[in-house]
Tab-separated table of C-alpha atoms in Angstrom:
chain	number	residue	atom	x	y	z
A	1	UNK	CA	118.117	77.280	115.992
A	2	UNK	CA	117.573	78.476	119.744
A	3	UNK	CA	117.613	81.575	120.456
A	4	UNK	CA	119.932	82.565	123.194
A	5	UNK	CA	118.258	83.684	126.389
A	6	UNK	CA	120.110	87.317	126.590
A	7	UNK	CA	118.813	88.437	123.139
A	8	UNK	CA	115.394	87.381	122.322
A	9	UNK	CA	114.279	90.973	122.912
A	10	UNK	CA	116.777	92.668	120.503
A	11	UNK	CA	116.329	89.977	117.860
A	12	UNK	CA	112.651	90.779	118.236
A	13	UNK	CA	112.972	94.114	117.987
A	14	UNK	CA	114.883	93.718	114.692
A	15	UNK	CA	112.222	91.512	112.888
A	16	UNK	CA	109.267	94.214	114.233
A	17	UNK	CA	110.953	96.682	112.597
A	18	UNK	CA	110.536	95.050	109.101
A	19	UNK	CA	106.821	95.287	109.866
A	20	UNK	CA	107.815	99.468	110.619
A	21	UNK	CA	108.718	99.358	107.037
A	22	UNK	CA	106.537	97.452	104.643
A	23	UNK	CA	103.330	99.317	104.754
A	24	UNK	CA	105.424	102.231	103.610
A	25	UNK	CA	105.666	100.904	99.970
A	26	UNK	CA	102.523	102.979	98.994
A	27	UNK	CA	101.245	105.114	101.881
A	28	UNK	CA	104.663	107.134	102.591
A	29	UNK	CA	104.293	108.956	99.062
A	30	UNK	CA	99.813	109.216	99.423
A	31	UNK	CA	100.208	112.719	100.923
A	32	UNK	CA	102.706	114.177	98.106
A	33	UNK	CA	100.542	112.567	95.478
A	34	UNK	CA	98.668	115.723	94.061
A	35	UNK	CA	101.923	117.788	93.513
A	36	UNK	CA	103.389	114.885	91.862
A	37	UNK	CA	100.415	114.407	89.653
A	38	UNK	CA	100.609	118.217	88.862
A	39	UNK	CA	104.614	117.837	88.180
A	40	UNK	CA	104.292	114.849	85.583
A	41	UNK	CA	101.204	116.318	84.495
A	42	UNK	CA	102.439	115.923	80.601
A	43	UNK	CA	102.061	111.971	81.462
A	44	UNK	CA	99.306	109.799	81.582
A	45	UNK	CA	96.968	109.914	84.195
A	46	UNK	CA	97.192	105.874	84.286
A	47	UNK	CA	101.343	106.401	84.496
A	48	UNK	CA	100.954	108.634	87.611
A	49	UNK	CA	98.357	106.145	89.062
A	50	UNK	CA	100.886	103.619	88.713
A	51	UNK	CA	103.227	105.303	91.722
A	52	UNK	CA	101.111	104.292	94.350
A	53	UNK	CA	100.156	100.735	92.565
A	54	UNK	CA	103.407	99.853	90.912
A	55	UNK	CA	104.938	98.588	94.369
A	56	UNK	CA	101.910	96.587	94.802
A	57	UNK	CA	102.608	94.267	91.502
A	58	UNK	CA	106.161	93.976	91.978
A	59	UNK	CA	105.476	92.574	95.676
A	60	UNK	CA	103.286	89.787	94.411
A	61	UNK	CA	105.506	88.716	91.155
A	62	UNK	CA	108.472	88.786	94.071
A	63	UNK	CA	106.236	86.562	96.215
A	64	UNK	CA	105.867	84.153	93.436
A	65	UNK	CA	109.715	83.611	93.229
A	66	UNK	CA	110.717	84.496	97.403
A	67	UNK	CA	111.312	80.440	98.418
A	68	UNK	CA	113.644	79.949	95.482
A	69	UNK	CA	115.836	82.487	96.851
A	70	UNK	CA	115.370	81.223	100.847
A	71	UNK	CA	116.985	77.848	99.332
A	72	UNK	CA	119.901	79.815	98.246
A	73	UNK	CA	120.612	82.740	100.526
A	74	UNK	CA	120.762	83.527	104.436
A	75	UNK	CA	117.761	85.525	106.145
A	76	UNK	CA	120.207	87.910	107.110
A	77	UNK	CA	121.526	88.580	103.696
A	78	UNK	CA	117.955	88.628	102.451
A	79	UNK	CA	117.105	91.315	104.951
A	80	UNK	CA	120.003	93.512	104.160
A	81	UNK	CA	119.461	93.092	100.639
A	82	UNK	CA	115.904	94.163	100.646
A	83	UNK	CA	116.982	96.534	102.984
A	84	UNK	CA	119.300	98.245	100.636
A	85	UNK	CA	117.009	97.860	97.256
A	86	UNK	CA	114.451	99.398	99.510
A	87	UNK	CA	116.062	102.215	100.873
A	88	UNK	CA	117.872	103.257	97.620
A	89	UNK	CA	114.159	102.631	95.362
A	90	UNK	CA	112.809	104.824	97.537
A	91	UNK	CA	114.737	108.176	97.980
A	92	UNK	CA	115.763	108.182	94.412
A	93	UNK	CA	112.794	108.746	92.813
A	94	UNK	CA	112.819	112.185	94.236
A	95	UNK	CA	115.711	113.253	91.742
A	96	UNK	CA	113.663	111.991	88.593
A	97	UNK	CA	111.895	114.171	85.972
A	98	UNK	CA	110.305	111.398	84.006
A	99	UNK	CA	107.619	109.130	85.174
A	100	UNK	CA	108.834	105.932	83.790
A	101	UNK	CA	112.601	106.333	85.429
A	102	UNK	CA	110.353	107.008	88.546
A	103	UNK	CA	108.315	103.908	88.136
A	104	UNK	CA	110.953	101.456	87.954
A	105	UNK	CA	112.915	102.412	90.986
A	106	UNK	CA	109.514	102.039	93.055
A	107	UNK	CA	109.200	98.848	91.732
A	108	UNK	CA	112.916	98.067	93.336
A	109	UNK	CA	110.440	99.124	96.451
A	110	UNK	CA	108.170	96.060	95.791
A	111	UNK	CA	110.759	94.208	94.978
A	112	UNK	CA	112.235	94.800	98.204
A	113	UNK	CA	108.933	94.740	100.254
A	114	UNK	CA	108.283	91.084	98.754
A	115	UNK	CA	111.064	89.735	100.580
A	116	UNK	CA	110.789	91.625	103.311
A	117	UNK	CA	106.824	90.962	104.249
A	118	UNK	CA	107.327	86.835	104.080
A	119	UNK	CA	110.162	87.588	106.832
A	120	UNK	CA	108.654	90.382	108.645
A	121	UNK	CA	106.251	87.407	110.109
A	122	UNK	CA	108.403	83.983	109.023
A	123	UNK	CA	111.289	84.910	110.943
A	124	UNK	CA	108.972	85.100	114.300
A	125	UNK	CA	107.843	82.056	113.696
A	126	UNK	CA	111.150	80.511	112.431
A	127	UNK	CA	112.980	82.093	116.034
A	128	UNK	CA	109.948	82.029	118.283
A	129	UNK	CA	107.782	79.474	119.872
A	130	UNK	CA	104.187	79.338	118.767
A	131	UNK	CA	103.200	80.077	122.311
A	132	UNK	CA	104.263	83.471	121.234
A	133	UNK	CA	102.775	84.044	118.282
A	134	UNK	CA	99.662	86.014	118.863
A	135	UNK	CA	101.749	88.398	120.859
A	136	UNK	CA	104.550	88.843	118.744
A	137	UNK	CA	101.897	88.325	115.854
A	138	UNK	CA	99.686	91.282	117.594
A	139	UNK	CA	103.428	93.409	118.134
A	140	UNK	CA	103.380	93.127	114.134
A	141	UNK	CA	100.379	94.195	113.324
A	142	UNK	CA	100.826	97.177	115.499
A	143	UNK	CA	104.207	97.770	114.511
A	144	UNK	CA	102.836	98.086	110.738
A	145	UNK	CA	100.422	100.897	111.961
A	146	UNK	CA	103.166	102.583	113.484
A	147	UNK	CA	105.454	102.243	110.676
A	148	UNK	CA	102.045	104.019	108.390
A	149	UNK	CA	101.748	106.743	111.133
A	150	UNK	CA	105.475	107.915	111.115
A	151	UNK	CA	105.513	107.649	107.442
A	152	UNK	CA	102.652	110.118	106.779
A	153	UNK	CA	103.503	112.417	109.410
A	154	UNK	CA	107.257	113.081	107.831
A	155	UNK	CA	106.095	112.719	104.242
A	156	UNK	CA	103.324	114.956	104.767
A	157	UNK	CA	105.784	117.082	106.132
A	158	UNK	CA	108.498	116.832	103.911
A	159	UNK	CA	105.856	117.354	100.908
A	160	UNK	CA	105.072	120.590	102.248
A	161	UNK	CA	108.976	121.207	100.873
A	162	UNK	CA	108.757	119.710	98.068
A	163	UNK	CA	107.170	116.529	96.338
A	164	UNK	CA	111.243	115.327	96.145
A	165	UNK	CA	111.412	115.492	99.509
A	166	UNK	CA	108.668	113.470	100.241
A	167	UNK	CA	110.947	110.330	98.930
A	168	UNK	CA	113.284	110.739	102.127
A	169	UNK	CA	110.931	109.203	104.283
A	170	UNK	CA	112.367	106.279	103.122
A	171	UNK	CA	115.862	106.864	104.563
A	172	UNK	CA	113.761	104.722	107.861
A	173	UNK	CA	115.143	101.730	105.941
A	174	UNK	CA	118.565	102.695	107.433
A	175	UNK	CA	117.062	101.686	111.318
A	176	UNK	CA	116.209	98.154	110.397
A	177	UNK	CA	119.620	97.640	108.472
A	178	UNK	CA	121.440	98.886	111.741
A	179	UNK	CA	119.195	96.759	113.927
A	180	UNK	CA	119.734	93.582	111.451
A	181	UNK	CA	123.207	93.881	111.069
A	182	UNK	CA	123.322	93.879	114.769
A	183	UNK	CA	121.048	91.681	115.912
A	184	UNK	CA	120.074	88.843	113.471
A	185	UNK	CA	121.174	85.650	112.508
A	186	UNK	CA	122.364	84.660	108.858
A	187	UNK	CA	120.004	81.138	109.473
A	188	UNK	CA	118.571	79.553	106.166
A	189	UNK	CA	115.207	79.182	106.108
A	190	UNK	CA	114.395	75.835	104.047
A	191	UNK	CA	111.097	73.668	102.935
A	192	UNK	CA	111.030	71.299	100.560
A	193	UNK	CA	107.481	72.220	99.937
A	194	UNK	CA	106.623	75.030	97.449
A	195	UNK	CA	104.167	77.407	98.331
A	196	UNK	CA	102.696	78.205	94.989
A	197	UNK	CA	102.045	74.724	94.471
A	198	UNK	CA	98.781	73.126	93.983
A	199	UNK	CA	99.079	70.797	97.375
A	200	UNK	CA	100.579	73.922	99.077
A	201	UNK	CA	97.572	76.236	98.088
A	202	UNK	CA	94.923	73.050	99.399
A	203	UNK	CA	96.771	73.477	102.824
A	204	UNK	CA	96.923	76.798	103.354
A	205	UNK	CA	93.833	77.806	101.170
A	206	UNK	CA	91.583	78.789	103.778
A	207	UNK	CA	93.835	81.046	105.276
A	208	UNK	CA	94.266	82.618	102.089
A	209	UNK	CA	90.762	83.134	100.744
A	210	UNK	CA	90.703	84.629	104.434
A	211	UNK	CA	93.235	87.310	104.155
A	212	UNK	CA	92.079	88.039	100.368
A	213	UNK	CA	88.544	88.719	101.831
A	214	UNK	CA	89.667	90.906	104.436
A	215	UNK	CA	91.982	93.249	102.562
A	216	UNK	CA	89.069	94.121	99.739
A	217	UNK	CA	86.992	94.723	102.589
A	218	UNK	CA	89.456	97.024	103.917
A	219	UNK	CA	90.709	98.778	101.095
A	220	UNK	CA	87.125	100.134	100.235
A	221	UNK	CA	88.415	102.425	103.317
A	222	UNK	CA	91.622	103.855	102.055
A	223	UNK	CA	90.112	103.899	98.110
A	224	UNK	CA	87.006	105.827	99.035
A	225	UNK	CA	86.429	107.392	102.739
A	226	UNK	CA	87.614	110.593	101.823
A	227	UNK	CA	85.456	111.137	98.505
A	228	UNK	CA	82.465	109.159	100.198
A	229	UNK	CA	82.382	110.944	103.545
A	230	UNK	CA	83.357	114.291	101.589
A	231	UNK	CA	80.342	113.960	99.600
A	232	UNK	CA	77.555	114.214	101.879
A	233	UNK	CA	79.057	117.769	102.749
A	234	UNK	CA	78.927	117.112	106.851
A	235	UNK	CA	82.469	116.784	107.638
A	236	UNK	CA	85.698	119.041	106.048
A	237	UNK	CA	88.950	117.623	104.303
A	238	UNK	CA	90.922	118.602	107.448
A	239	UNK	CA	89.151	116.626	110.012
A	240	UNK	CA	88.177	113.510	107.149
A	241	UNK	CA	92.542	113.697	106.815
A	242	UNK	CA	92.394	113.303	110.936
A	243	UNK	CA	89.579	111.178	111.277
A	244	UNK	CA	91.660	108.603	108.829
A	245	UNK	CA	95.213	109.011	110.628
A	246	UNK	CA	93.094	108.252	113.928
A	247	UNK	CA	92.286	104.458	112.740
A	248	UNK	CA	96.249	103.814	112.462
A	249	UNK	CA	96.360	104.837	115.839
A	250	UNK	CA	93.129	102.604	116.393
A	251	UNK	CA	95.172	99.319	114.861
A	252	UNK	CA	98.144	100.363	116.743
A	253	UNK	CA	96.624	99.620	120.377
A	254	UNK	CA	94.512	97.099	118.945
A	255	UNK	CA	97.464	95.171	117.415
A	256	UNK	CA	99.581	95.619	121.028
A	257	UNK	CA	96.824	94.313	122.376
A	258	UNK	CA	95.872	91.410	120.820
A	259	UNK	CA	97.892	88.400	122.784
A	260	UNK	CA	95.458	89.762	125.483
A	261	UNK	CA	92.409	89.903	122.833
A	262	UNK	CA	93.197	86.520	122.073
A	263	UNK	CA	93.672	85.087	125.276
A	264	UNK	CA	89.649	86.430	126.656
A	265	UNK	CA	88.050	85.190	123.473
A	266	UNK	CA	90.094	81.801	122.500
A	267	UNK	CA	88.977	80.771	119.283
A	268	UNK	CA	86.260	82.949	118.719
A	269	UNK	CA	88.420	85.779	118.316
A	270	UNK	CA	88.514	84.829	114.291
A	271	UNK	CA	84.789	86.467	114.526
A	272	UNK	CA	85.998	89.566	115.820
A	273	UNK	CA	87.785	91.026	112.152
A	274	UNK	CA	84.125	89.865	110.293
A	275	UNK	CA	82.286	91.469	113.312
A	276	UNK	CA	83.885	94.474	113.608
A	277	UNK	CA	84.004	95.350	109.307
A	278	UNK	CA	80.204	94.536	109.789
A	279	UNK	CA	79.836	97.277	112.191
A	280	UNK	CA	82.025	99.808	110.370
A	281	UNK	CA	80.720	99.799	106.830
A	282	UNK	CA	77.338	99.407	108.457
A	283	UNK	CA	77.803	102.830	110.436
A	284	UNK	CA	79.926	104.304	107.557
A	285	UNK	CA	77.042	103.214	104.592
A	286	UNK	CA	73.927	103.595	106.414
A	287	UNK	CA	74.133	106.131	109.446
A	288	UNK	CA	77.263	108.615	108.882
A	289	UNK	CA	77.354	111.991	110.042
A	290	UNK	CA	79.688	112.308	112.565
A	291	UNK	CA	79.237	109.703	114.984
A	292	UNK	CA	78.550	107.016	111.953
A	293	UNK	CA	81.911	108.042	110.268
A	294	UNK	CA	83.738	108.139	113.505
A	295	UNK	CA	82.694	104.671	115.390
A	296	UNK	CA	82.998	103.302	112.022
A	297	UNK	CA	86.859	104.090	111.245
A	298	UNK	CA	87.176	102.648	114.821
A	299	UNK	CA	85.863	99.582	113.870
A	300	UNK	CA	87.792	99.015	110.938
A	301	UNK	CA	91.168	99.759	112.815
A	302	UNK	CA	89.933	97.005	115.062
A	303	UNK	CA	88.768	94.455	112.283
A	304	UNK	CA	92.275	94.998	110.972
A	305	UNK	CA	94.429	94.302	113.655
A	306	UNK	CA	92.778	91.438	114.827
A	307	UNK	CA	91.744	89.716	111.653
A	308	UNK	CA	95.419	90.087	110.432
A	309	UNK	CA	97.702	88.684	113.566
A	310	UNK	CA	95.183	86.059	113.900
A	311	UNK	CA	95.386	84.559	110.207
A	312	UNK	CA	99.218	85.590	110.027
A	313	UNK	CA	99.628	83.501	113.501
A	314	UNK	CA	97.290	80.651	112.898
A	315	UNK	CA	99.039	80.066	109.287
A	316	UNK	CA	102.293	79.950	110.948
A	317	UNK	CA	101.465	77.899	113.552
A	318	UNK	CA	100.433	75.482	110.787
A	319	UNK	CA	103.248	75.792	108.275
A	320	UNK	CA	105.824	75.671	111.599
A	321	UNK	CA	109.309	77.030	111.768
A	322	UNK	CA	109.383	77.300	107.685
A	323	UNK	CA	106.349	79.422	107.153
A	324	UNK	CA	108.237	82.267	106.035
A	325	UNK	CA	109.432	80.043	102.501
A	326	UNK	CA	106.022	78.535	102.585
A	327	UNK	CA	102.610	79.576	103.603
A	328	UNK	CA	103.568	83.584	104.089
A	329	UNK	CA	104.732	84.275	100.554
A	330	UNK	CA	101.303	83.002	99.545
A	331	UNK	CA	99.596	85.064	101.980
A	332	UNK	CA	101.739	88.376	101.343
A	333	UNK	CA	100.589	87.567	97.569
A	334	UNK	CA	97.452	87.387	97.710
A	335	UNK	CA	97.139	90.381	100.318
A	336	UNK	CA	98.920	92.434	97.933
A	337	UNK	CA	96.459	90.925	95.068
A	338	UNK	CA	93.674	92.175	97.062
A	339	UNK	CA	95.213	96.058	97.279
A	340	UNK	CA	96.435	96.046	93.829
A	341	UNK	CA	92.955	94.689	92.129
A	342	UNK	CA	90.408	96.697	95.417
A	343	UNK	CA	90.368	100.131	92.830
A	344	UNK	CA	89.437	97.665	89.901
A	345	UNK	CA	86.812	94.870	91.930
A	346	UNK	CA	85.103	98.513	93.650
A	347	UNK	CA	84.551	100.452	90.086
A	348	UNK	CA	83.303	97.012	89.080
A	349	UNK	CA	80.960	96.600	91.864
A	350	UNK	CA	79.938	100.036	91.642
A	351	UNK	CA	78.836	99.545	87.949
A	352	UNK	CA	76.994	95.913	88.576
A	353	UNK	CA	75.049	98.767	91.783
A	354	UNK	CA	74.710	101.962	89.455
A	355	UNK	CA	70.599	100.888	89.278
A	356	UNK	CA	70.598	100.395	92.956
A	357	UNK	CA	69.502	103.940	94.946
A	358	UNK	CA	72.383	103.871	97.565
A	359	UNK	CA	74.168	106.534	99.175
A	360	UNK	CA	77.185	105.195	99.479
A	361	UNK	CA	78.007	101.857	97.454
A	362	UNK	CA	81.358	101.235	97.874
A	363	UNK	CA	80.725	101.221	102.032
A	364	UNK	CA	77.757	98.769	101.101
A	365	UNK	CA	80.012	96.527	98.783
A	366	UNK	CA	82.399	96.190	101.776
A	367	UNK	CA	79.766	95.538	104.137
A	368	UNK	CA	78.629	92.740	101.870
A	369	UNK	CA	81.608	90.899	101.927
A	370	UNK	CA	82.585	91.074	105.595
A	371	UNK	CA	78.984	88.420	106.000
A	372	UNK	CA	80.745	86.362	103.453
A	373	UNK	CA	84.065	86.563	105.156
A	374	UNK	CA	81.678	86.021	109.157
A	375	UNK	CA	80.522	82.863	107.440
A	376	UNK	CA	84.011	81.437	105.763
A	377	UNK	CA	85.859	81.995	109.182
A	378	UNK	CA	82.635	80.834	111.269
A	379	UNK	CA	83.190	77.486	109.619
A	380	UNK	CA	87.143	77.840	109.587
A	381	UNK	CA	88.018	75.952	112.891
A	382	UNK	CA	85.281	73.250	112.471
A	383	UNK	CA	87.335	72.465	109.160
A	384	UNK	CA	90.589	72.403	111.111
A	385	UNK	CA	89.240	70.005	113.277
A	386	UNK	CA	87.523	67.408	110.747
């Protein structure tokens, strides 16, 4: 379908504002978490746990199923669907008293964000041309850390209220149902490829083991900044809680700018997200203090938003104007994979290192694996080319 020439900027601005939404499935409750803890405190600790992680499942397991239902409904139906689930999973938990009433409607929230992330990106590809994509790829990206921003900044707020309150942060759902009842098209995105097959995954497989490497390295920031930085006693809770909001803000100019970023470095730019996690775990694990811990959260909000629009636009570019019911649900899954397992792969790691005098393991773990993900995307266009 072509888009028409008078509306390419609201359509876009309806699909970016999918990418407001889905990094709210677990961050937009983070700041009410220790009054909700205290609340269900008659549950198990694992049960509480499970309302930041329970999204996270339900996102891959609706990944796994997301082209079956492209071959049968409408993106715009798909949207609004999500759209609703999402919205109404969200705010509702805030009138439970029991955890496990609580846990299923925020896994109507991963339900919902598993449709929505394939389409947050797909449906650029699907309406755009790829001579776009790094922009509108890069507009994603910082679109996400906007949407992570807003959401702490009213939940934190609305948790000062009550840990009820926190839940009607998700009422935001309501913008991108206005803008996608306005704006987008009911198109139906088909393939006749899978993209959980075997063929599928040999395709695209590069891309993936890319995106899985990436996340685990940056998850070790979100799991354990605050209790790592905390520990060595230089820096307080307050400005560790500022220092962290500051690398959204990082990924949000780095993600607007990143047709630009892309357009100075060409191809190399897929060394930039390896480079710049080197950097950051290197200051975070080995120099800290305040300048380490500082430069360092820079550099992950930059290894971020680059290493993310790049794979996100270079898979699309590959899968074409049906990446959204191919290549995309496999990369959402496995990104999700990566933050649902990072708390379990880190308390490993940090076991296999207990003999190892370190000061601050999980930062060295993560600096490990960005050379391992330097040397997979070193060798990723020469493989594209053979």
């Amino acid at each position: 379908m072509e888009i028409r020439e008078e509306k390419p900027k609201t359509l876009a601005l309806s699909i970016l504002s999918l990418s407001l939404l889905t990094v709210m499935a677990a961050a937009a409750v983070a700041p009410a978490m220790g009054t909700i803890k205290a609340f269900f405190s008659d549950a198990s600790p694992l049960l509480t746990q499970m309302v930041i992680s329970t999204p996270a499942l339900f996102i891959v397991i609706t990944n796994l199923i997301f082209p079956h239902l492209c071959k049968r409904m409408g993106s715009k139906k798909l949207v609004l669907s999500a759209l609703l689930l999402y919205t109404i999973g969200g705010c509702l938990p805030g009138l439970c008293s029991h955890i496990v009433p609580l846990l299923c409607l925020r896994a109507l929230v991963g339900i919902a964000v598993g449709i929505l992330m394939p389409l947050a990106t797909g449906l650029l590809a699907y309406h755009f041309p790829p001579s776009r994509m790094e922009k509108l790829m890069g507009y994603s990206s910082a679109f996400n850390c906007l949407g992570g921003i807003i959401a702490v900044l009213i939940a934190g707020f609305l948790s000062n209220i009550s840990w009820r309150a926190s839940f009607l942060v998700y009422l935001m759902g309501l913008i991108g149902i206005v803008l996608c009842l306005l704006f987008l098209p009911n198109d139906r995105i088909r393939s006749q490829e899978s993209s959980f097959s075997l063929d599928s995954f040999k395709k695209y497989y590069r891309y993936v083991v890319a995106v899985f490497l990436l996340m685990v390295i940056f998850f070790v920031y979100p799991t354990c900044f605050a209790v790592e930085t905390l520990s060595d006693g230089i820096i307080p809770q307050n400005a560790v809680t500022l220092i962290m909001s500051a690398m959204n803000v990082v990924g949000l100019l780095t993600g607007l700018s990143f047709g630009r970023i892309k357009g100075f470095f060409g191809n190399k730019v897929r060394l930039i997200p390896p480079t710049a996690m080197f950097i950051a775990y290197f200051l975070l694990g080995f120099v800290g203090g305040w300048a380490g811990t500082i430069i360092g959260t820079i550099f992950v909000g930059v290894g971020l938003n680059t290493g993310m629009p790049f794979i996100i636009s270079s898979v699309s570019k590959k899968a074409g104007r049906s990446a959204a019911a191919t290549a995309l649900p496999m990369i959402s899954a496995f990104l999700y994979s990566a933050q649902f397992l990072s708390p379990f792969i880190i308390s490993g790691m940090g076991k296999l290192m207990s003999g190892i005098s370190l000061d601050h393991p999980p930062f060295v773990f993560a600096w490990v694996v960005s050379i391992i993900l330097w040397v997979w995307l070193f060798f990723l266009r020469e493989k594209e080319s053979a």
